[in-house]
Amino acid sequence: MVTNIKAAYKDIVMQALMNSLECTKIQELKLTGRNLHSLADMVLNCDSQGAFSQYRLNKIDQNPLIRKSRKRPRGPEVKEEVFDGRICCEDIQEKKQRKEINISTFGINKQPILETVKYNLETTFRGTDFAPAMDQKKPFRCRVKFEGTNVLEGIKQLGPAGLAILPLPHHIGRVHSLAKNHLLVSDKKTNHTV
């Protein structure tokens, strides 16, 4: 809502929200999306997302201010794999390990709905074996944008499918707990004192 407002009017809108909600402080988050229920869930329960969501979901009453959607879910339900007795799976242990790592990162529940996740990378280039001409002293800048009907669920499914190396980097595996979908990834600042 606030991202489409001109900067000159942003303070006025924030003040009007504070007055109408009778609050003393308001904080703008870098979180955008169309599904209000998922956005509210990510912000209000950011400490209990991922693997911790199993303790929260279906244990308490729903927020009375959020209406439940009456739409039927699109697409087929996820079915378990059915194996033919003649087919032998060679990497059963690896599949189990990937599934356990994925559950410890994302949990067993469905992920909140986010349509976009944007990363701004400002790090040193670490792939000099493949591109020796790149300068390691200058920061490497790159923008990565994920888009889809539910990006978090898509990222969750990459691991078990074998399309991503597990465990996922912290900034990718914990997007649901950060309560934002515009992220800046940079090198850690180190202070050298002698």
PDB file of N, CA and C in Angstrom, residues 70-170:
ATOM      1  N   ARG A  70     -12.725 -18.367   0.834  1.00  0.00           N
ATOM      2  CA  ARG A  70     -13.685 -19.416   0.497  1.00  0.00           C
ATOM      3  C   ARG A  70     -13.359 -20.046  -0.849  1.00  0.00           C
ATOM      4  N   LYS A  71     -12.242 -19.652  -1.426  1.00  0.00           N
ATOM      5  CA  LYS A  71     -11.848 -20.207  -2.709  1.00  0.00           C
ATOM      6  C   LYS A  71     -11.343 -21.629  -2.520  1.00  0.00           C
ATOM      7  N   ARG A  72     -11.606 -22.441  -3.494  1.00  0.00           N
ATOM      8  CA  ARG A  72     -11.091 -23.803  -3.461  1.00  0.00           C
ATOM      9  C   ARG A  72      -9.646 -23.783  -3.953  1.00  0.00           C
ATOM     10  N   PRO A  73      -8.808 -24.638  -3.392  1.00  0.00           N
ATOM     11  CA  PRO A  73      -7.416 -24.645  -3.836  1.00  0.00           C
ATOM     12  C   PRO A  73      -7.299 -25.079  -5.294  1.00  0.00           C
ATOM     13  N   ARG A  74      -6.366 -24.421  -5.992  1.00  0.00           N
ATOM     14  CA  ARG A  74      -6.131 -24.751  -7.398  1.00  0.00           C
ATOM     15  C   ARG A  74      -5.160 -25.912  -7.497  1.00  0.00           C
ATOM     16  N   GLY A  75      -5.329 -26.683  -8.525  1.00  0.00           N
ATOM     17  CA  GLY A  75      -4.370 -27.743  -8.806  1.00  0.00           C
ATOM     18  C   GLY A  75      -4.634 -28.994  -7.995  1.00  0.00           C
ATOM     19  N   PRO A  76      -3.970 -30.064  -8.390  1.00  0.00           N
ATOM     20  CA  PRO A  76      -4.171 -31.330  -7.682  1.00  0.00           C
ATOM     21  C   PRO A  76      -3.441 -31.346  -6.351  1.00  0.00           C
ATOM     22  N   GLU A  77      -3.936 -32.158  -5.440  1.00  0.00           N
ATOM     23  CA  GLU A  77      -3.268 -32.311  -4.156  1.00  0.00           C
ATOM     24  C   GLU A  77      -2.003 -33.143  -4.342  1.00  0.00           C
ATOM     25  N   VAL A  78      -1.045 -32.919  -3.473  1.00  0.00           N
ATOM     26  CA  VAL A  78       0.217 -33.639  -3.567  1.00  0.00           C
ATOM     27  C   VAL A  78       0.001 -35.072  -3.092  1.00  0.00           C
ATOM     28  N   LYS A  79       0.365 -36.020  -3.918  1.00  0.00           N
ATOM     29  CA  LYS A  79       0.216 -37.427  -3.570  1.00  0.00           C
ATOM     30  C   LYS A  79       1.589 -38.014  -3.299  1.00  0.00           C
ATOM     31  N   GLU A  80       1.609 -39.020  -2.465  1.00  0.00           N
ATOM     32  CA  GLU A  80       2.875 -39.688  -2.192  1.00  0.00           C
ATOM     33  C   GLU A  80       3.281 -40.508  -3.411  1.00  0.00           C
ATOM     34  N   GLU A  81       4.600 -40.702  -3.536  1.00  0.00           N
ATOM     35  CA  GLU A  81       5.122 -41.439  -4.673  1.00  0.00           C
ATOM     36  C   GLU A  81       4.714 -42.908  -4.577  1.00  0.00           C
ATOM     37  N   VAL A  82       4.309 -43.457  -5.678  1.00  0.00           N
ATOM     38  CA  VAL A  82       3.958 -44.860  -5.751  1.00  0.00           C
ATOM     39  C   VAL A  82       5.051 -45.546  -6.561  1.00  0.00           C
ATOM     40  N   PHE A  83       5.709 -46.508  -5.940  1.00  0.00           N
ATOM     41  CA  PHE A  83       6.817 -47.193  -6.586  1.00  0.00           C
ATOM     42  C   PHE A  83       6.368 -48.521  -7.180  1.00  0.00           C
ATOM     43  N   ASP A  84       6.869 -48.792  -8.341  1.00  0.00           N
ATOM     44  CA  ASP A  84       6.655 -50.080  -8.978  1.00  0.00           C
ATOM     45  C   ASP A  84       7.608 -51.067  -8.325  1.00  0.00           C
ATOM     46  N   GLY A  85       7.160 -52.253  -8.037  1.00  0.00           N
ATOM     47  CA  GLY A  85       7.981 -53.255  -7.370  1.00  0.00           C
ATOM     48  C   GLY A  85       9.213 -53.646  -8.173  1.00  0.00           C
ATOM     49  N   ARG A  86       9.162 -53.442  -9.479  1.00  0.00           N
ATOM     50  CA  ARG A  86      10.294 -53.798 -10.330  1.00  0.00           C
ATOM     51  C   ARG A  86      11.367 -52.716 -10.367  1.00  0.00           C
ATOM     52  N   ILE A  87      11.024 -51.511  -9.914  1.00  0.00           N
ATOM     53  CA  ILE A  87      11.970 -50.396  -9.957  1.00  0.00           C
ATOM     54  C   ILE A  87      12.654 -50.285  -8.604  1.00  0.00           C
ATOM     55  N   CYS A  88      13.954 -50.172  -8.630  1.00  0.00           N
ATOM     56  CA  CYS A  88      14.755 -50.074  -7.412  1.00  0.00           C
ATOM     57  C   CYS A  88      15.348 -48.669  -7.314  1.00  0.00           C
ATOM     58  N   CYS A  89      15.134 -48.011  -6.208  1.00  0.00           N
ATOM     59  CA  CYS A  89      15.691 -46.674  -5.988  1.00  0.00           C
ATOM     60  C   CYS A  89      17.068 -46.820  -5.347  1.00  0.00           C
ATOM     61  N   GLU A  90      18.064 -46.230  -5.980  1.00  0.00           N
ATOM     62  CA  GLU A  90      19.439 -46.403  -5.516  1.00  0.00           C
ATOM     63  C   GLU A  90      19.840 -45.440  -4.411  1.00  0.00           C
ATOM     64  N   ASP A  91      19.159 -44.319  -4.323  1.00  0.00           N
ATOM     65  CA  ASP A  91      19.569 -43.310  -3.349  1.00  0.00           C
ATOM     66  C   ASP A  91      18.501 -43.046  -2.293  1.00  0.00           C
ATOM     67  N   ILE A  92      17.981 -44.105  -1.700  1.00  0.00           N
ATOM     68  CA  ILE A  92      16.934 -43.974  -0.684  1.00  0.00           C
ATOM     69  C   ILE A  92      17.460 -43.221   0.530  1.00  0.00           C
ATOM     70  N   GLN A  93      18.663 -43.541   0.973  1.00  0.00           N
ATOM     71  CA  GLN A  93      19.243 -42.882   2.149  1.00  0.00           C
ATOM     72  C   GLN A  93      19.452 -41.390   1.889  1.00  0.00           C
ATOM     73  N   GLU A  94      19.912 -41.049   0.689  1.00  0.00           N
ATOM     74  CA  GLU A  94      20.132 -39.639   0.344  1.00  0.00           C
ATOM     75  C   GLU A  94      18.809 -38.879   0.285  1.00  0.00           C
ATOM     76  N   LYS A  95      17.765 -39.514  -0.245  1.00  0.00           N
ATOM     77  CA  LYS A  95      16.446 -38.884  -0.292  1.00  0.00           C
ATOM     78  C   LYS A  95      15.909 -38.638   1.115  1.00  0.00           C
ATOM     79  N   LYS A  96      16.071 -39.611   2.005  1.00  0.00           N
ATOM     80  CA  LYS A  96      15.625 -39.438   3.394  1.00  0.00           C
ATOM     81  C   LYS A  96      16.382 -38.300   4.059  1.00  0.00           C
ATOM     82  N   GLN A  97      17.683 -38.226   3.821  1.00  0.00           N
ATOM     83  CA  GLN A  97      18.496 -37.163   4.416  1.00  0.00           C
ATOM     84  C   GLN A  97      18.072 -35.798   3.883  1.00  0.00           C
ATOM     85  N   ARG A  98      17.815 -35.688   2.574  1.00  0.00           N
ATOM     86  CA  ARG A  98      17.355 -34.414   2.001  1.00  0.00           C
ATOM     87  C   ARG A  98      16.010 -34.014   2.585  1.00  0.00           C
ATOM     88  N   LYS A  99      15.122 -35.002   2.768  1.00  0.00           N
ATOM     89  CA  LYS A  99      13.802 -34.709   3.329  1.00  0.00           C
ATOM     90  C   LYS A  99      13.912 -34.227   4.775  1.00  0.00           C
ATOM     91  N   GLU A 100      14.792 -34.840   5.565  1.00  0.00           N
ATOM     92  CA  GLU A 100      14.982 -34.421   6.964  1.00  0.00           C
ATOM     93  C   GLU A 100      15.564 -33.008   7.053  1.00  0.00           C
ATOM     94  N   ILE A 101      16.533 -32.702   6.206  1.00  0.00           N
ATOM     95  CA  ILE A 101      17.114 -31.348   6.196  1.00  0.00           C
ATOM     96  C   ILE A 101      16.059 -30.340   5.786  1.00  0.00           C
ATOM     97  N   ASN A 102      15.243 -30.703   4.804  1.00  0.00           N
ATOM     98  CA  ASN A 102      14.194 -29.796   4.339  1.00  0.00           C
ATOM     99  C   ASN A 102      13.151 -29.555   5.425  1.00  0.00           C
ATOM    100  N   ILE A 103      12.778 -30.590   6.168  1.00  0.00           N
ATOM    101  CA  ILE A 103      11.808 -30.433   7.256  1.00  0.00           C
ATOM    102  C   ILE A 103      12.401 -29.580   8.374  1.00  0.00           C
ATOM    103  N   SER A 104      13.689 -29.745   8.668  1.00  0.00           N
ATOM    104  CA  SER A 104      14.298 -28.930   9.727  1.00  0.00           C
ATOM    105  C   SER A 104      14.411 -27.469   9.318  1.00  0.00           C
ATOM    106  N   THR A 105      14.478 -27.190   8.029  1.00  0.00           N
ATOM    107  CA  THR A 105      14.557 -25.799   7.556  1.00  0.00           C
ATOM    108  C   THR A 105      13.177 -25.178   7.414  1.00  0.00           C
ATOM    109  N   PHE A 106      12.259 -25.862   6.736  1.00  0.00           N
ATOM    110  CA  PHE A 106      10.962 -25.277   6.404  1.00  0.00           C
ATOM    111  C   PHE A 106       9.802 -25.808   7.227  1.00  0.00           C
ATOM    112  N   GLY A 107       9.961 -26.945   7.888  1.00  0.00           N
ATOM    113  CA  GLY A 107       8.859 -27.532   8.638  1.00  0.00           C
ATOM    114  C   GLY A 107       7.996 -28.390   7.739  1.00  0.00           C
ATOM    115  N   ILE A 108       6.967 -28.988   8.327  1.00  0.00           N
ATOM    116  CA  ILE A 108       6.101 -29.892   7.576  1.00  0.00           C
ATOM    117  C   ILE A 108       4.885 -29.174   6.999  1.00  0.00           C
ATOM    118  N   ASN A 109       4.628 -27.957   7.437  1.00  0.00           N
ATOM    119  CA  ASN A 109       3.442 -27.233   7.005  1.00  0.00           C
ATOM    120  C   ASN A 109       3.696 -26.483   5.707  1.00  0.00           C
ATOM    121  N   LYS A 110       2.614 -26.067   5.072  1.00  0.00           N
ATOM    122  CA  LYS A 110       2.705 -25.288   3.845  1.00  0.00           C
ATOM    123  C   LYS A 110       3.288 -23.901   4.168  1.00  0.00           C
ATOM    124  N   GLN A 111       4.084 -23.372   3.258  1.00  0.00           N
ATOM    125  CA  GLN A 111       4.746 -22.095   3.459  1.00  0.00           C
ATOM    126  C   GLN A 111       3.787 -20.933   3.198  1.00  0.00           C
ATOM    127  N   PRO A 112       4.031 -19.771   3.846  1.00  0.00           N
ATOM    128  CA  PRO A 112       3.225 -18.585   3.533  1.00  0.00           C
ATOM    129  C   PRO A 112       3.371 -18.212   2.059  1.00  0.00           C
ATOM    130  N   ILE A 113       2.370 -17.558   1.522  1.00  0.00           N
ATOM    131  CA  ILE A 113       2.364 -17.233   0.092  1.00  0.00           C
ATOM    132  C   ILE A 113       3.075 -15.910  -0.146  1.00  0.00           C
ATOM    133  N   LEU A 114       4.146 -15.944  -0.912  1.00  0.00           N
ATOM    134  CA  LEU A 114       4.853 -14.757  -1.388  1.00  0.00           C
ATOM    135  C   LEU A 114       5.012 -14.896  -2.891  1.00  0.00           C
ATOM    136  N   GLU A 115       4.644 -13.853  -3.630  1.00  0.00           N
ATOM    137  CA  GLU A 115       4.751 -13.920  -5.084  1.00  0.00           C
ATOM    138  C   GLU A 115       6.138 -13.537  -5.579  1.00  0.00           C
ATOM    139  N   THR A 116       6.855 -12.699  -4.849  1.00  0.00           N
ATOM    140  CA  THR A 116       8.192 -12.269  -5.285  1.00  0.00           C
ATOM    141  C   THR A 116       9.154 -12.260  -4.104  1.00  0.00           C
ATOM    142  N   VAL A 117      10.395 -12.606  -4.386  1.00  0.00           N
ATOM    143  CA  VAL A 117      11.496 -12.456  -3.439  1.00  0.00           C
ATOM    144  C   VAL A 117      12.654 -11.869  -4.240  1.00  0.00           C
ATOM    145  N   LYS A 118      13.168 -10.718  -3.770  1.00  0.00           N
ATOM    146  CA  LYS A 118      14.249 -10.023  -4.483  1.00  0.00           C
ATOM    147  C   LYS A 118      15.484  -9.972  -3.601  1.00  0.00           C
ATOM    148  N   TYR A 119      16.616 -10.318  -4.203  1.00  0.00           N
ATOM    149  CA  TYR A 119      17.913 -10.250  -3.532  1.00  0.00           C
ATOM    150  C   TYR A 119      18.783  -9.231  -4.248  1.00  0.00           C
ATOM    151  N   ASN A 120      19.421  -8.354  -3.495  1.00  0.00           N
ATOM    152  CA  ASN A 120      20.473  -7.489  -4.009  1.00  0.00           C
ATOM    153  C   ASN A 120      21.775  -7.994  -3.416  1.00  0.00           C
ATOM    154  N   LEU A 121      22.672  -8.466  -4.259  1.00  0.00           N
ATOM    155  CA  LEU A 121      23.944  -9.016  -3.798  1.00  0.00           C
ATOM    156  C   LEU A 121      25.039  -7.969  -3.957  1.00  0.00           C
ATOM    157  N   GLU A 122      25.786  -7.744  -2.898  1.00  0.00           N
ATOM    158  CA  GLU A 122      26.954  -6.868  -2.919  1.00  0.00           C
ATOM    159  C   GLU A 122      28.065  -7.573  -2.160  1.00  0.00           C
ATOM    160  N   THR A 123      28.698  -8.534  -2.817  1.00  0.00           N
ATOM    161  CA  THR A 123      29.728  -9.332  -2.179  1.00  0.00           C
ATOM    162  C   THR A 123      30.960  -9.382  -3.075  1.00  0.00           C
ATOM    163  N   THR A 124      32.039  -9.906  -2.536  1.00  0.00           N
ATOM    164  CA  THR A 124      33.207 -10.130  -3.379  1.00  0.00           C
ATOM    165  C   THR A 124      32.957 -11.361  -4.239  1.00  0.00           C
ATOM    166  N   PHE A 125      33.496 -11.354  -5.432  1.00  0.00           N
ATOM    167  CA  PHE A 125      33.298 -12.463  -6.363  1.00  0.00           C
ATOM    168  C   PHE A 125      34.168 -13.632  -5.936  1.00  0.00           C
ATOM    169  N   ARG A 126      33.558 -14.803  -5.758  1.00  0.00           N
ATOM    170  CA  ARG A 126      34.290 -15.964  -5.256  1.00  0.00           C
ATOM    171  C   ARG A 126      34.501 -17.041  -6.316  1.00  0.00           C
ATOM    172  N   GLY A 127      34.109 -16.790  -7.547  1.00  0.00           N
ATOM    173  CA  GLY A 127      34.240 -17.789  -8.599  1.00  0.00           C
ATOM    174  C   GLY A 127      35.411 -17.529  -9.515  1.00  0.00           C
ATOM    175  N   THR A 128      36.572 -17.184  -8.955  1.00  0.00           N
ATOM    176  CA  THR A 128      37.723 -16.853  -9.792  1.00  0.00           C
ATOM    177  C   THR A 128      38.274 -18.047 -10.554  1.00  0.00           C
ATOM    178  N   ASP A 129      37.938 -19.257 -10.133  1.00  0.00           N
ATOM    179  CA  ASP A 129      38.371 -20.432 -10.892  1.00  0.00           C
ATOM    180  C   ASP A 129      37.702 -20.465 -12.268  1.00  0.00           C
ATOM    181  N   PHE A 130      36.470 -19.963 -12.336  1.00  0.00           N
ATOM    182  CA  PHE A 130      35.721 -19.991 -13.584  1.00  0.00           C
ATOM    183  C   PHE A 130      35.852 -18.692 -14.368  1.00  0.00           C
ATOM    184  N   ALA A 131      36.099 -17.593 -13.681  1.00  0.00           N
ATOM    185  CA  ALA A 131      36.248 -16.279 -14.328  1.00  0.00           C
ATOM    186  C   ALA A 131      37.431 -15.560 -13.691  1.00  0.00           C
ATOM    187  N   PRO A 132      38.668 -15.894 -14.106  1.00  0.00           N
ATOM    188  CA  PRO A 132      39.841 -15.304 -13.464  1.00  0.00           C
ATOM    189  C   PRO A 132      39.991 -13.805 -13.702  1.00  0.00           C
ATOM    190  N   ALA A 133      39.311 -13.259 -14.704  1.00  0.00           N
ATOM    191  CA  ALA A 133      39.437 -11.836 -14.998  1.00  0.00           C
ATOM    192  C   ALA A 133      38.667 -10.951 -14.017  1.00  0.00           C
ATOM    193  N   MET A 134      37.768 -11.541 -13.256  1.00  0.00           N
ATOM    194  CA  MET A 134      36.976 -10.749 -12.303  1.00  0.00           C
ATOM    195  C   MET A 134      37.854 -10.261 -11.158  1.00  0.00           C
ATOM    196  N   ASP A 135      37.649  -9.019 -10.783  1.00  0.00           N
ATOM    197  CA  ASP A 135      38.425  -8.410  -9.707  1.00  0.00           C
ATOM    198  C   ASP A 135      37.793  -8.760  -8.362  1.00  0.00           C
ATOM    199  N   GLN A 136      38.579  -9.302  -7.451  1.00  0.00           N
ATOM    200  CA  GLN A 136      38.054  -9.679  -6.149  1.00  0.00           C
ATOM    201  C   GLN A 136      37.992  -8.508  -5.183  1.00  0.00           C
ATOM    202  N   LYS A 137      38.656  -7.402  -5.493  1.00  0.00           N
ATOM    203  CA  LYS A 137      38.674  -6.270  -4.564  1.00  0.00           C
ATOM    204  C   LYS A 137      37.421  -5.415  -4.670  1.00  0.00           C
ATOM    205  N   LYS A 138      36.857  -5.316  -5.844  1.00  0.00           N
ATOM    206  CA  LYS A 138      35.641  -4.526  -6.031  1.00  0.00           C
ATOM    207  C   LYS A 138      34.433  -5.396  -5.674  1.00  0.00           C
ATOM    208  N   PRO A 139      33.414  -4.794  -5.083  1.00  0.00           N
ATOM    209  CA  PRO A 139      32.213  -5.595  -4.771  1.00  0.00           C
ATOM    210  C   PRO A 139      31.492  -6.020  -6.047  1.00  0.00           C
ATOM    211  N   PHE A 140      31.014  -7.239  -6.030  1.00  0.00           N
ATOM    212  CA  PHE A 140      30.256  -7.799  -7.146  1.00  0.00           C
ATOM    213  C   PHE A 140      28.788  -7.521  -6.870  1.00  0.00           C
ATOM    214  N   ARG A 141      28.149  -6.784  -7.763  1.00  0.00           N
ATOM    215  CA  ARG A 141      26.753  -6.406  -7.583  1.00  0.00           C
ATOM    216  C   ARG A 141      25.865  -7.205  -8.546  1.00  0.00           C
ATOM    217  N   CYS A 142      24.776  -7.713  -7.998  1.00  0.00           N
ATOM    218  CA  CYS A 142      23.863  -8.522  -8.799  1.00  0.00           C
ATOM    219  C   CYS A 142      22.475  -8.459  -8.155  1.00  0.00           C
ATOM    220  N   ARG A 143      21.453  -8.496  -8.998  1.00  0.00           N
ATOM    221  CA  ARG A 143      20.078  -8.555  -8.503  1.00  0.00           C
ATOM    222  C   ARG A 143      19.450  -9.855  -8.969  1.00  0.00           C
ATOM    223  N   VAL A 144      18.816 -10.534  -8.033  1.00  0.00           N
ATOM    224  CA  VAL A 144      18.145 -11.803  -8.331  1.00  0.00           C
ATOM    225  C   VAL A 144      16.699 -11.660  -7.897  1.00  0.00           C
ATOM    226  N   LYS A 145      15.790 -12.046  -8.787  1.00  0.00           N
ATOM    227  CA  LYS A 145      14.358 -11.918  -8.492  1.00  0.00           C
ATOM    228  C   LYS A 145      13.675 -13.247  -8.773  1.00  0.00           C
ATOM    229  N   PHE A 146      12.998 -13.777  -7.756  1.00  0.00           N
ATOM    230  CA  PHE A 146      12.200 -14.990  -7.892  1.00  0.00           C
ATOM    231  C   PHE A 146      10.739 -14.573  -7.957  1.00  0.00           C
ATOM    232  N   GLU A 147      10.006 -15.090  -8.938  1.00  0.00           N
ATOM    233  CA  GLU A 147       8.586 -14.780  -9.062  1.00  0.00           C
ATOM    234  C   GLU A 147       7.802 -16.065  -9.314  1.00  0.00           C
ATOM    235  N   GLY A 148       6.602 -16.097  -8.793  1.00  0.00           N
ATOM    236  CA  GLY A 148       5.731 -17.256  -8.996  1.00  0.00           C
ATOM    237  C   GLY A 148       4.514 -17.148  -8.111  1.00  0.00           C
ATOM    238  N   THR A 149       3.662 -18.153  -8.142  1.00  0.00           N
ATOM    239  CA  THR A 149       2.460 -18.122  -7.314  1.00  0.00           C
ATOM    240  C   THR A 149       2.799 -18.269  -5.841  1.00  0.00           C
ATOM    241  N   ASN A 150       3.826 -19.061  -5.507  1.00  0.00           N
ATOM    242  CA  ASN A 150       4.291 -19.188  -4.128  1.00  0.00           C
ATOM    243  C   ASN A 150       5.782 -19.525  -4.172  1.00  0.00           C
ATOM    244  N   VAL A 151       6.603 -18.498  -4.076  1.00  0.00           N
ATOM    245  CA  VAL A 151       8.050 -18.654  -4.198  1.00  0.00           C
ATOM    246  C   VAL A 151       8.612 -19.488  -3.053  1.00  0.00           C
ATOM    247  N   LEU A 152       8.124 -19.291  -1.841  1.00  0.00           N
ATOM    248  CA  LEU A 152       8.654 -20.028  -0.692  1.00  0.00           C
ATOM    249  C   LEU A 152       8.399 -21.533  -0.824  1.00  0.00           C
ATOM    250  N   GLU A 153       7.224 -21.893  -1.310  1.00  0.00           N
ATOM    251  CA  GLU A 153       6.924 -23.313  -1.517  1.00  0.00           C
ATOM    252  C   GLU A 153       7.802 -23.877  -2.635  1.00  0.00           C
ATOM    253  N   GLY A 154       8.081 -23.079  -3.652  1.00  0.00           N
ATOM    254  CA  GLY A 154       8.969 -23.514  -4.721  1.00  0.00           C
ATOM    255  C   GLY A 154      10.391 -23.736  -4.238  1.00  0.00           C
ATOM    256  N   ILE A 155      10.892 -22.826  -3.391  1.00  0.00           N
ATOM    257  CA  ILE A 155      12.236 -22.981  -2.823  1.00  0.00           C
ATOM    258  C   ILE A 155      12.280 -24.219  -1.938  1.00  0.00           C
ATOM    259  N   LYS A 156      11.198 -24.451  -1.197  1.00  0.00           N
ATOM    260  CA  LYS A 156      11.129 -25.623  -0.322  1.00  0.00           C
ATOM    261  C   LYS A 156      11.217 -26.922  -1.130  1.00  0.00           C
ATOM    262  N   GLN A 157      10.630 -26.948  -2.315  1.00  0.00           N
ATOM    263  CA  GLN A 157      10.592 -28.162  -3.120  1.00  0.00           C
ATOM    264  C   GLN A 157      11.885 -28.410  -3.898  1.00  0.00           C
ATOM    265  N   LEU A 158      12.791 -27.425  -3.959  1.00  0.00           N
ATOM    266  CA  LEU A 158      14.052 -27.612  -4.686  1.00  0.00           C
ATOM    267  C   LEU A 158      14.936 -28.681  -4.048  1.00  0.00           C
ATOM    268  N   GLY A 159      14.991 -28.703  -2.718  1.00  0.00           N
ATOM    269  CA  GLY A 159      15.856 -29.649  -2.016  1.00  0.00           C
ATOM    270  C   GLY A 159      15.480 -31.096  -2.220  1.00  0.00           C
ATOM    271  N   PRO A 160      14.247 -31.492  -1.912  1.00  0.00           N
ATOM    272  CA  PRO A 160      13.862 -32.890  -2.107  1.00  0.00           C
ATOM    273  C   PRO A 160      13.926 -33.338  -3.565  1.00  0.00           C
ATOM    274  N   ALA A 161      13.765 -32.403  -4.499  1.00  0.00           N
ATOM    275  CA  ALA A 161      13.841 -32.762  -5.914  1.00  0.00           C
ATOM    276  C   ALA A 161      15.285 -32.961  -6.378  1.00  0.00           C
ATOM    277  N   GLY A 162      16.243 -32.583  -5.539  1.00  0.00           N
ATOM    278  CA  GLY A 162      17.650 -32.732  -5.897  1.00  0.00           C
ATOM    279  C   GLY A 162      18.170 -31.615  -6.772  1.00  0.00           C
ATOM    280  N   LEU A 163      17.450 -30.499  -6.860  1.00  0.00           N
ATOM    281  CA  LEU A 163      17.852 -29.375  -7.704  1.00  0.00           C
ATOM    282  C   LEU A 163      18.663 -28.326  -6.956  1.00  0.00           C
ATOM    283  N   ALA A 164      18.796 -28.457  -5.638  1.00  0.00           N
ATOM    284  CA  ALA A 164      19.571 -27.516  -4.831  1.00  0.00           C
ATOM    285  C   ALA A 164      20.449 -28.298  -3.869  1.00  0.00           C
ATOM    286  N   ILE A 165      21.574 -27.723  -3.548  1.00  0.00           N
ATOM    287  CA  ILE A 165      22.480 -28.343  -2.580  1.00  0.00           C
ATOM    288  C   ILE A 165      21.985 -27.987  -1.183  1.00  0.00           C
ATOM    289  N   LEU A 166      21.751 -29.009  -0.374  1.00  0.00           N
ATOM    290  CA  LEU A 166      21.256 -28.791   0.983  1.00  0.00           C
ATOM    291  C   LEU A 166      22.400 -28.884   1.976  1.00  0.00           C
ATOM    292  N   PRO A 167      22.374 -28.184   3.069  1.00  0.00           N
ATOM    293  CA  PRO A 167      21.360 -27.217   3.479  1.00  0.00           C
ATOM    294  C   PRO A 167      21.473 -25.931   2.670  1.00  0.00           C
ATOM    295  N   LEU A 168      20.331 -25.283   2.461  1.00  0.00           N
ATOM    296  CA  LEU A 168      20.301 -24.022   1.729  1.00  0.00           C
ATOM    297  C   LEU A 168      21.012 -22.937   2.531  1.00  0.00           C
ATOM    298  N   PRO A 169      21.556 -21.928   1.853  1.00  0.00           N
ATOM    299  CA  PRO A 169      22.144 -20.810   2.592  1.00  0.00           C
ATOM    300  C   PRO A 169      21.108 -20.182   3.536  1.00  0.00           C
ATOM    301  N   HIS A 170      21.586 -19.630   4.623  1.00  0.00           N
ATOM    302  CA  HIS A 170      20.707 -19.100   5.669  1.00  0.00           C
ATOM    303  C   HIS A 170      19.745 -18.043   5.120  1.00  0.00           C
TER     304      HIS A 170
END
